[in-house]
Short mmCIF file of C-alpha atoms and ligand atoms in Angstrom, two decimals:
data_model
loop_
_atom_site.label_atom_id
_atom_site.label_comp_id
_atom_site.label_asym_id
_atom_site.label_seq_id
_atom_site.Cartn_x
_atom_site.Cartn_y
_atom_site.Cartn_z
CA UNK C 1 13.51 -13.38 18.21
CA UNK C 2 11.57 -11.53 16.00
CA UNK C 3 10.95 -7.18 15.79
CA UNK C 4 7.59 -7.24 17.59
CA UNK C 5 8.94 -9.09 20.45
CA UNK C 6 9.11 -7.42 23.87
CA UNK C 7 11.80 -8.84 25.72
CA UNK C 8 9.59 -10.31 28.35
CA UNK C 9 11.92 -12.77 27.77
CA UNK C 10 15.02 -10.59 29.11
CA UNK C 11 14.47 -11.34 32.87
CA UNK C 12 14.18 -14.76 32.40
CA UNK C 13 17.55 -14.96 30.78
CA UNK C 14 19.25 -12.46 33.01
CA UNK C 15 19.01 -15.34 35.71
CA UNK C 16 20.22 -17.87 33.48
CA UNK C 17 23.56 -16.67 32.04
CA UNK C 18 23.93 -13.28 33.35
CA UNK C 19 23.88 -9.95 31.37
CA UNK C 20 27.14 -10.54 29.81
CA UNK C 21 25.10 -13.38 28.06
CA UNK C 22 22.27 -11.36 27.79
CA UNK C 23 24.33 -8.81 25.46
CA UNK C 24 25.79 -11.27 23.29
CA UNK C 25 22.49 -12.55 22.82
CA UNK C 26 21.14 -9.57 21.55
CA UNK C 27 24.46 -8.54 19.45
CA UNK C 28 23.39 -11.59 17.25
CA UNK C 29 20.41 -10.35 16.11
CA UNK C 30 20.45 -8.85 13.00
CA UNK C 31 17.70 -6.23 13.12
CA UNK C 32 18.51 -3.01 15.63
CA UNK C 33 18.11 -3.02 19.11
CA UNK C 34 18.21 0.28 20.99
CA UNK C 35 17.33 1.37 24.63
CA UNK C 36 16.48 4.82 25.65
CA UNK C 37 15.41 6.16 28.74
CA UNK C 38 12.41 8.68 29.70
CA UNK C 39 14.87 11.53 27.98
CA UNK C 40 15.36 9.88 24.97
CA UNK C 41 18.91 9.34 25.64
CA UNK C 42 20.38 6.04 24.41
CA UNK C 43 21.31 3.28 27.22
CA UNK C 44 22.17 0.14 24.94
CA UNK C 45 23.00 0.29 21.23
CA UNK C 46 22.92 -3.08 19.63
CA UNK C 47 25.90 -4.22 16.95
CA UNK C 48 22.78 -4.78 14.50
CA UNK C 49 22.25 -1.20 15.27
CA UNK C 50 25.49 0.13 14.49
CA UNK C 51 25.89 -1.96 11.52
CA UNK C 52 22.29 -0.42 10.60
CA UNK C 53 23.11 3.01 11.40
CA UNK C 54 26.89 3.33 10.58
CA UNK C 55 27.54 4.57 14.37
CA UNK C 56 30.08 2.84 16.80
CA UNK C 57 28.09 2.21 20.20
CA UNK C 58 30.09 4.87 21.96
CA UNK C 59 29.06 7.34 19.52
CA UNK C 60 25.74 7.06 20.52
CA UNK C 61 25.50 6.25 24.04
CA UNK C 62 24.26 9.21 26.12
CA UNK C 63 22.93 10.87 23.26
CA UNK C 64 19.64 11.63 21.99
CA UNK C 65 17.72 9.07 20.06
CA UNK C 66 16.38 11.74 17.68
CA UNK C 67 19.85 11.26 16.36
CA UNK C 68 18.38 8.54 14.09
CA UNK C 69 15.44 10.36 13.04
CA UNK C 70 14.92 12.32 9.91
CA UNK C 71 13.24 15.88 10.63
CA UNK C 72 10.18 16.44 11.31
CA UNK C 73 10.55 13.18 13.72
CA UNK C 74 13.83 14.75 15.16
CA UNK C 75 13.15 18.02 16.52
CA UNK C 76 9.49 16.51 17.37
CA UNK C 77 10.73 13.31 19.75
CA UNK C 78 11.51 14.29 22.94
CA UNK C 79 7.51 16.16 22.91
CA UNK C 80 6.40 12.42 21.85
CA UNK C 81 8.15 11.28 24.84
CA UNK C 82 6.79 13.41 26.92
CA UNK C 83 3.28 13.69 25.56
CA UNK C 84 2.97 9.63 26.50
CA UNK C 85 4.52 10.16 30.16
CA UNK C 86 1.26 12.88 30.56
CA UNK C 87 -1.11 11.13 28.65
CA UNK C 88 -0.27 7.88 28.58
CA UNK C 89 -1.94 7.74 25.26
CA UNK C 90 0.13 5.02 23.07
CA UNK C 91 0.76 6.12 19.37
CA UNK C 92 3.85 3.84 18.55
CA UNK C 93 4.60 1.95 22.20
CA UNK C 94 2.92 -2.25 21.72
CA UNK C 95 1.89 -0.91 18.24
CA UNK C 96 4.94 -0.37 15.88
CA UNK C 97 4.71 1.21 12.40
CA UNK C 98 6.63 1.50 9.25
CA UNK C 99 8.61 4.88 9.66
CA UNK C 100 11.88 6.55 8.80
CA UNK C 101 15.33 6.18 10.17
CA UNK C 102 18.39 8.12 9.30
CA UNK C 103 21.73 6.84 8.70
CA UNK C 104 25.49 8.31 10.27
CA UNK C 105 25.77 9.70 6.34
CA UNK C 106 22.73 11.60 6.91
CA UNK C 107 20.78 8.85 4.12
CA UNK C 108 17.15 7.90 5.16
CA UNK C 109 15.28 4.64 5.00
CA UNK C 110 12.90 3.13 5.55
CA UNK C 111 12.31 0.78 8.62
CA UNK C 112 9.53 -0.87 10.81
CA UNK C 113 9.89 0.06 14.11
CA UNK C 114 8.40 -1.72 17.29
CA UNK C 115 8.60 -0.22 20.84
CA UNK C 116 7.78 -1.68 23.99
CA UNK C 117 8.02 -0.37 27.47
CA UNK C 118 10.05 -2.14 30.46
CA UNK C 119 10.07 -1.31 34.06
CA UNK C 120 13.11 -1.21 35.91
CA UNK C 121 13.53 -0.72 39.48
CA UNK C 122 11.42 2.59 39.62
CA UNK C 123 11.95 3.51 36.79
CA UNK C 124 11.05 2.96 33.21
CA UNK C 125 12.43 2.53 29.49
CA UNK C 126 12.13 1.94 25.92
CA UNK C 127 13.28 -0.84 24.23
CA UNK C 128 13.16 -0.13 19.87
CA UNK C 129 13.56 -2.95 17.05
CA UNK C 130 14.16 -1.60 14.24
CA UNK C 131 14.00 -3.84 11.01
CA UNK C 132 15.15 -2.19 7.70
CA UNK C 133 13.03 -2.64 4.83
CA UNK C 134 15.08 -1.78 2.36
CA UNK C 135 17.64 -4.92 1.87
CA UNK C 136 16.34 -7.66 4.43
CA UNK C 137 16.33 -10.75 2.98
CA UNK C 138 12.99 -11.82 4.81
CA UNK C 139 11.37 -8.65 3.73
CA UNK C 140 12.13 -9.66 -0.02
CA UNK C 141 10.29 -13.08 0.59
CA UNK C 142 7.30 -11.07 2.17
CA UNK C 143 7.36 -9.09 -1.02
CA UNK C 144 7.87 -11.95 -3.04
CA UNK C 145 4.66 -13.27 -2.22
CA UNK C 146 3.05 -10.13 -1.80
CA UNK C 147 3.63 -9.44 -5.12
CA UNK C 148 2.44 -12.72 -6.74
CA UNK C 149 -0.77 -11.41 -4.61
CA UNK C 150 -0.76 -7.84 -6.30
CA UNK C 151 0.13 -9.21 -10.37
CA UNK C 152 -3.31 -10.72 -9.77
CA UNK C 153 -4.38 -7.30 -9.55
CA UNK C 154 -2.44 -5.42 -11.70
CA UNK C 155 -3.90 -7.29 -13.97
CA UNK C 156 -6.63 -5.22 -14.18
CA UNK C 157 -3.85 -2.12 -15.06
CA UNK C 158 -3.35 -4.41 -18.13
CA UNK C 159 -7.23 -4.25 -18.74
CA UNK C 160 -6.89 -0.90 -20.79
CA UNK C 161 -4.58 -2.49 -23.62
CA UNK C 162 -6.46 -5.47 -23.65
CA UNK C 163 -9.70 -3.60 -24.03
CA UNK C 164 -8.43 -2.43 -27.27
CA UNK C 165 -7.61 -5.92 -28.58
CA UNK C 166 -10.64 -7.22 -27.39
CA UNK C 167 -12.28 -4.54 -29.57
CA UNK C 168 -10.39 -5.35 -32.51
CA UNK C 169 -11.02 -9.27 -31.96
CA UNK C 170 -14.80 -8.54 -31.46
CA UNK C 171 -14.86 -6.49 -34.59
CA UNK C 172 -14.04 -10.04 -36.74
CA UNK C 173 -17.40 -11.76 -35.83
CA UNK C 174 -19.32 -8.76 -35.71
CA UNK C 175 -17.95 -7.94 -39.49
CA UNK C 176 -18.33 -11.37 -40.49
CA UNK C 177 -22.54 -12.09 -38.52
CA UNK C 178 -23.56 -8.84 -40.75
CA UNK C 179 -22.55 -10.30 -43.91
CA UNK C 180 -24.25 -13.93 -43.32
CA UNK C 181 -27.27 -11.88 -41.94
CA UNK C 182 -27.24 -9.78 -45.17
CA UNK C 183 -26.56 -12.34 -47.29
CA UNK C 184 -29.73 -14.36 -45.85
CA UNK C 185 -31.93 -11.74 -46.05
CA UNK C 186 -31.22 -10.97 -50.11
CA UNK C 187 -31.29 -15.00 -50.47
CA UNK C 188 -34.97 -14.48 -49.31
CA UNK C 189 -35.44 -12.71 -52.41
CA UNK C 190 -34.99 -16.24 -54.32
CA UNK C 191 -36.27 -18.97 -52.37
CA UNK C 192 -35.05 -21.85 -54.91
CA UNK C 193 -34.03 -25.36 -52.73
CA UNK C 194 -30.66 -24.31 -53.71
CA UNK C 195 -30.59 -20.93 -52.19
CA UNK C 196 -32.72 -22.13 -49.08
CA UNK C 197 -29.32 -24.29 -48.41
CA UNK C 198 -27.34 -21.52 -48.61
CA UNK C 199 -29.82 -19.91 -46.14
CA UNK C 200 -29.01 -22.39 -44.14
CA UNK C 201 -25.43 -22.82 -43.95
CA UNK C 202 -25.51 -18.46 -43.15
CA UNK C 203 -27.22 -19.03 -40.24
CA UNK C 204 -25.49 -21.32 -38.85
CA UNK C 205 -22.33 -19.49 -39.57
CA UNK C 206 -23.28 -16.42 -38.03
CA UNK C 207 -24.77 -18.70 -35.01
CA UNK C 208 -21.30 -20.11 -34.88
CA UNK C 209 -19.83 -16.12 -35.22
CA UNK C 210 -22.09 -15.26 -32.02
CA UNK C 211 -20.67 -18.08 -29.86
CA UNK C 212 -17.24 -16.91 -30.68
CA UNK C 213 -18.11 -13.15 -29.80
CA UNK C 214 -19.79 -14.32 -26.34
CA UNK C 215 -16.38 -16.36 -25.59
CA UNK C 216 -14.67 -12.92 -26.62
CA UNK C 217 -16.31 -11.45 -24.04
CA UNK C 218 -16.38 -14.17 -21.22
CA UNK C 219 -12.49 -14.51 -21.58
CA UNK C 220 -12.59 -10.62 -20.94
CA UNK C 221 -14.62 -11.32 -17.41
CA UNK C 222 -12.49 -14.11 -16.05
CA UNK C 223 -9.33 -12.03 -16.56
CA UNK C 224 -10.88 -8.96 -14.88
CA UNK C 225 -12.61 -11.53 -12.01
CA UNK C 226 -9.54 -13.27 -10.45
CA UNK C 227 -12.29 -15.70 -9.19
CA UNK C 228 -14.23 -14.23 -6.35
CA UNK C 229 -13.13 -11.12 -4.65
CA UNK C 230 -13.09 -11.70 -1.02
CA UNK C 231 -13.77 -9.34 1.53
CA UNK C 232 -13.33 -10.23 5.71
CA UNK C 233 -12.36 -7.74 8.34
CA UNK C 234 -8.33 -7.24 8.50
CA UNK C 235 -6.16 -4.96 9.87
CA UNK C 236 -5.84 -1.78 8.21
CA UNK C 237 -2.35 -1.19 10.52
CA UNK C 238 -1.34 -4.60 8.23
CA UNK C 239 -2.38 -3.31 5.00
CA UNK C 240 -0.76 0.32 5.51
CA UNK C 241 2.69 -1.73 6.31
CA UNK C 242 2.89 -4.26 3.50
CA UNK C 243 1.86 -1.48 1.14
CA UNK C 244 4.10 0.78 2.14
CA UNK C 245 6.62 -1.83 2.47
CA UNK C 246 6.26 -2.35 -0.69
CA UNK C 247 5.78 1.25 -2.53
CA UNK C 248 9.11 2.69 -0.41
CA UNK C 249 11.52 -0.63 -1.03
CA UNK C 250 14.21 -0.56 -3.58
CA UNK C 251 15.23 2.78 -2.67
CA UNK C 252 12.17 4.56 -3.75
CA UNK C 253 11.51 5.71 -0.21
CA UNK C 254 14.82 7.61 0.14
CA UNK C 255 15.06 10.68 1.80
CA UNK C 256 11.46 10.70 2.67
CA UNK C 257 10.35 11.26 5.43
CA UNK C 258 7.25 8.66 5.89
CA UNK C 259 4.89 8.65 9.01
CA UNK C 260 1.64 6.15 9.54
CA UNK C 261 -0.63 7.66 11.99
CA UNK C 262 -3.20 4.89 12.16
CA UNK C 263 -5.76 4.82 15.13
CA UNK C 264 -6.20 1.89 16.74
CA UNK C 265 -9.60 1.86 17.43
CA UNK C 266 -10.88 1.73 14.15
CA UNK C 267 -7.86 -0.83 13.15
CA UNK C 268 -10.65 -3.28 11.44
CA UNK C 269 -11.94 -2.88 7.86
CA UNK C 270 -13.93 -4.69 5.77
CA UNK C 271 -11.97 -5.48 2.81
CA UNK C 272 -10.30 -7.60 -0.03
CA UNK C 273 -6.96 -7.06 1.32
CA UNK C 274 -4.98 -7.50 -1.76
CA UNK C 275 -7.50 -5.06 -3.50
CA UNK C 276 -6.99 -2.59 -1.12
CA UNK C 277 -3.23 -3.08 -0.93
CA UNK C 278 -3.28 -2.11 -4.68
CA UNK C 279 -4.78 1.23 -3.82
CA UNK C 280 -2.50 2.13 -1.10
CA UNK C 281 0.37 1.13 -3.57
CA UNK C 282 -0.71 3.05 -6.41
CA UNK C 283 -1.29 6.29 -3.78
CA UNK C 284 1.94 5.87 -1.97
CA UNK C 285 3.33 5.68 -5.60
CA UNK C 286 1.98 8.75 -7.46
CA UNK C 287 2.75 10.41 -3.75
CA UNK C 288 6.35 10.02 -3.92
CA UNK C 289 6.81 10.67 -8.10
CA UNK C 290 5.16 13.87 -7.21
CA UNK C 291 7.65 14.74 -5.01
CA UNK C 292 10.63 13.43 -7.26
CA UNK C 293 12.21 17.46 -7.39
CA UNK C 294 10.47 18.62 -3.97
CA UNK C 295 13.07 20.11 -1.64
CA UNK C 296 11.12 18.54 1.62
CA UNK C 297 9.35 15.29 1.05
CA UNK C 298 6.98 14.29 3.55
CA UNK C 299 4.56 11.02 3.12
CA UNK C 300 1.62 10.84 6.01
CA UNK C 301 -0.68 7.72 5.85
CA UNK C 302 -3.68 8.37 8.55
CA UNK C 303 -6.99 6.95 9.39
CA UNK C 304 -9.97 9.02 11.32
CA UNK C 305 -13.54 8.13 11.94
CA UNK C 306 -16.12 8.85 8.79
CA UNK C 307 -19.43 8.63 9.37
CA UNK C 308 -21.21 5.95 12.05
CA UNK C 309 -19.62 3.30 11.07
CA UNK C 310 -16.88 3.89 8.22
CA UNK C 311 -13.15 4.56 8.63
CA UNK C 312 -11.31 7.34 6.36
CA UNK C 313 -7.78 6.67 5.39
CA UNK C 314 -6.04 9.72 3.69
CA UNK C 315 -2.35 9.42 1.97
CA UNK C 316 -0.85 12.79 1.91
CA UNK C 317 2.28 14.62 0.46
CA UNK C 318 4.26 17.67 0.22
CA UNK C 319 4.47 17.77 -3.60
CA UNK C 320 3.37 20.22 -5.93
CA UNK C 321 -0.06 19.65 -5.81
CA UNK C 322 -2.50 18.59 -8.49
CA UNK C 323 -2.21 19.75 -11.83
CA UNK C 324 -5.49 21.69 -13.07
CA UNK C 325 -6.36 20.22 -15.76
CA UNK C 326 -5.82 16.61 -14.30
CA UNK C 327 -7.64 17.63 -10.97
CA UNK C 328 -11.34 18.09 -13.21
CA UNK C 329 -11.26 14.86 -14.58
CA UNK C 330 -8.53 12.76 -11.86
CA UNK C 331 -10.19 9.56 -11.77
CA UNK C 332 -11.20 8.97 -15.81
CA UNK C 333 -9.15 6.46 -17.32
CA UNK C 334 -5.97 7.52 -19.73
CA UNK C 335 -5.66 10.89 -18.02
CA UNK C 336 -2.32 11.62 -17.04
CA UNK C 337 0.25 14.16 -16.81
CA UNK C 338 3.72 11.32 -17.03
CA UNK C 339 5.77 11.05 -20.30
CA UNK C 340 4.90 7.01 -19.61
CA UNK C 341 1.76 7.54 -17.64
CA UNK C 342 -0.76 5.07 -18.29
CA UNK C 343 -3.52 7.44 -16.42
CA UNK C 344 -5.31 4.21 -14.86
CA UNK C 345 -4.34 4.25 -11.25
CA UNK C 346 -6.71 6.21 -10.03
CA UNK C 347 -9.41 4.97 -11.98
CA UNK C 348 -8.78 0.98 -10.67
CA UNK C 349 -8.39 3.08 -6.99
CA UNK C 350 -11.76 4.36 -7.51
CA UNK C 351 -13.19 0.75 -8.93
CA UNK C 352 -11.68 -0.96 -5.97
CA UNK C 353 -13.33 1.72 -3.51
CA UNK C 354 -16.71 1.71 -4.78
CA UNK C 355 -16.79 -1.94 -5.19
CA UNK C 356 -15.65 -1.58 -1.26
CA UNK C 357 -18.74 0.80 -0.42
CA UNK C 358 -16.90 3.88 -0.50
CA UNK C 359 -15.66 6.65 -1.69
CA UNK C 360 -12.35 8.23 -3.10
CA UNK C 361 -11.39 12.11 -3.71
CA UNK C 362 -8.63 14.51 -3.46
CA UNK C 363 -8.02 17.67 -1.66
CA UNK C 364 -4.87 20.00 -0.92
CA UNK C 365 -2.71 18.38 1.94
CA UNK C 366 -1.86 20.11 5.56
CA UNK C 367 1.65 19.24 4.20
CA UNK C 368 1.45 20.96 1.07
CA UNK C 369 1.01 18.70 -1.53
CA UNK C 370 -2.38 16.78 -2.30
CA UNK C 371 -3.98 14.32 -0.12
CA UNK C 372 -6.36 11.60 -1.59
CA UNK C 373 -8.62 10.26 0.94
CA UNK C 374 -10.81 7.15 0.65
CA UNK C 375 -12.89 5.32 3.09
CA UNK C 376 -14.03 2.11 4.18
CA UNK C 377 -16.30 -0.09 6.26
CA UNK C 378 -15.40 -0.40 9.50
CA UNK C 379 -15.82 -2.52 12.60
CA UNK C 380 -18.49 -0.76 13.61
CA UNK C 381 -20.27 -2.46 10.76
CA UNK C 382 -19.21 -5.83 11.75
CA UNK C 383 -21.77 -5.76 15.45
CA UNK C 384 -24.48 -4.80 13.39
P1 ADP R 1 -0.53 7.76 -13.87
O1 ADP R 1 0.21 7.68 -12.58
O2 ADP R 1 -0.25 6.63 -14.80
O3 ADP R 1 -0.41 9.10 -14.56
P2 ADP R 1 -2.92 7.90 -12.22
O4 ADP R 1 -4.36 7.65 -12.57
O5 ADP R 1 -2.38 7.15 -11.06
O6 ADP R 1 -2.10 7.57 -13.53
O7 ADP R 1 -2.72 9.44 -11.98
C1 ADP R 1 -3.25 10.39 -12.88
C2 ADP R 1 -2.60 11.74 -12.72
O8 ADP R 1 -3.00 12.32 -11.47
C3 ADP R 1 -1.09 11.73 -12.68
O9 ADP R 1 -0.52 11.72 -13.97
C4 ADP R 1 -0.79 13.02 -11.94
O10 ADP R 1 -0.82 14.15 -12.81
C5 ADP R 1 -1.98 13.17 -11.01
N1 ADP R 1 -1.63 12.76 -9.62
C6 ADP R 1 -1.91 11.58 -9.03
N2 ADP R 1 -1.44 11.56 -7.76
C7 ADP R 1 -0.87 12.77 -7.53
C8 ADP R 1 -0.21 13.39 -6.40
N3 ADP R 1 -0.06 12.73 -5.24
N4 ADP R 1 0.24 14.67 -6.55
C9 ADP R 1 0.09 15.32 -7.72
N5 ADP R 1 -0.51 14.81 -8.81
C10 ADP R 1 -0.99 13.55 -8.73
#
């Protein structure tokens, strides 16, 4: 069974072994299984949840689900509940997202959550998985491969100390095509046979000096290139999950309290998703080192229309802010305010996003912090 499962499958099986069966079924599954009811209050606890969580079933049965929520989330769910019972408008429910969970010993982590909705009698509730992304095994392997994706494009982070080799190997030819070039021109002076073969042989050495410096430059392109980039429509709720997947694992994501708020109607984008991946890695990143020493650290990923037929996706914190003197000049290469900063990140962002059609920049977030927005085709696009 895997997270985003619903258990259609549940009423099939509760004919076929009963729900003793049905329990031990579910006990064996290693992500989290909870079920709430239209209160929030927790009707089924799985052992994969109380291994997860550090809470004994009866600890949490008949209590509020927000138990396992980090604040904002906690004080907030029972209004989420409530706001989809009058609206009916789905945020999370057939959806799932990459959010955060919080532990018996008050730790947070992060976890992807999927919810579906099952009716009972005449009534209704709300079955969670929960998956943490921290230590799963199958998570690693997605990263695994994600990141043999991504060293393709880091790469390109590795561009600004090759540029300065490359410089420094271009230099040789350059130094030695003047002095064959000079050297012709004074053997001009003296046109004896002998001299008109060493004519000769300059030439063709500073010929041979040009190749070299073309092949300088040409190795320079196919590193950058990775081949062709490719861009097809994906989902942007995809990207925004593997990313963050990524960015928050290895503990990185502690204690903060991430939220996606993706819209589903603009869920397809026109992009090279591993490009594009980078970004939201490199934003997520810089997001949460700004808010290393911040007493409340709160990480919002959300998308909103932009324009006919473009989608904005903005990555906000509740950091410090921008410095001032980085914020004139944020996207140049080399500027940085980190002992070890490279100051490249936001320059490759801004490569990536113009190479996508769009457009990158930075503003003060709701949350406090700073909140770098950049945008990208959308679907809309794709009828055209
Ligand atoms: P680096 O992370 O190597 O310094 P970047 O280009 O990614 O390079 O970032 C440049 C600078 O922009 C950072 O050093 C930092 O001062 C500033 N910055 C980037 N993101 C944020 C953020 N979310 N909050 C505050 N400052 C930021």
């Amino acid at each position: 069974m895997t997270t985003g499962e619903p258990p259609a499958s549940i009423a099939a099986l509760e004919g076929f072994g009963g729900l003793d069966d049905l329990h031990a079924l579910i006990d064996t599954v290693p992500d989290a299984m909870v079920v709430i009811d239209t209160e929030g209050k927790v009707l089924s606890f799985s052992k994969g949840a109380s291994r997860m969580f550090g809470y004994a079933e009866a600890d949490v049965i008949g209590e509020n689900i927000s138990m396992l929520m980090p604040s904002p989330d906690r004080e907030r769910h029972d209004r989420y509940i409530s706001r989809y019972l009058e609206t009916g408008e789905r945020r999370i429910i057939g959806i799932g997202r990459v959010t955060t969970a919080r532990a018996r010993d008050g730790s947070t982590f992060p976890v992807d959550l999927s919810v579906s909705e099952l009716m009972v009698g005449s009534g209704r509730v709300f079955t969670g998985f929960i998956r943490d992304l921290t230590g799963n095994r199958q998570t690693e392997q997605q990263m695994h491969s994600l990141l043999a994706e991504l060293a393709q494009v880091s790469r390109i982070s590795a561009m600004g100390t090759l540029a300065t080799s490359i410089a420094h190997e271009l230099n040789q030819p350059l130094t030695a095509i003047t002095n064959y070039v000079e050297a012709a021109r004074d053997l001009l002076d003296d046109p004896t046979p002998e001299n008109l073969g060493y004519l000769r042989e300059a030439l063709s050495e500073s010929a041979a000096e040009t190749l070299r410096a073309g092949q300088i430059v040409q190795r320079l392109r196919n590193f950058i290139s990775r081949g062709d980039a490719v861009r097809e429509f994906g989902s942007l709720t995809r990207l925004v999950k593997e990313a963050s997947a990524l960015a928050l694992i290895n503990g990185d994501g502690r204690d903060v309290d991430f939220d996606a708020v993706l819209d589903p109607h603009l869920d397809r984008v026109l992009v090279d998703a591993v490009q594009i991946q980078q970004v939201l890695v490199n934003l997520i990143r810089n997001a949460l080192e700004a808010m290393k020493d911040s007493p409340i650290k709160q990480l919002t990923i959300a998308s909103q229309p932009f324009g006919d037929d473009m989608v904005q996706v903005s990555v906000s914190d509740s950091g410090p802010g921008l410095d001032k003197h980085v914020a004139e000049r944020l996207f140049h290469p080399f500027v940085s305010t980190k002992a070890s900063g490279m100051g490249l990140g936001l320059s490759i962002c801004q490569t990536i996003i113009n190479a996508h059609d769009g457009q990158i920049w930075a503003r003060p977030s709701d949350l406090g912090g700073t909140e770098f927005c950049f945008t990208l085709i959308g679907a809309g696009a794709e009828d055209e």
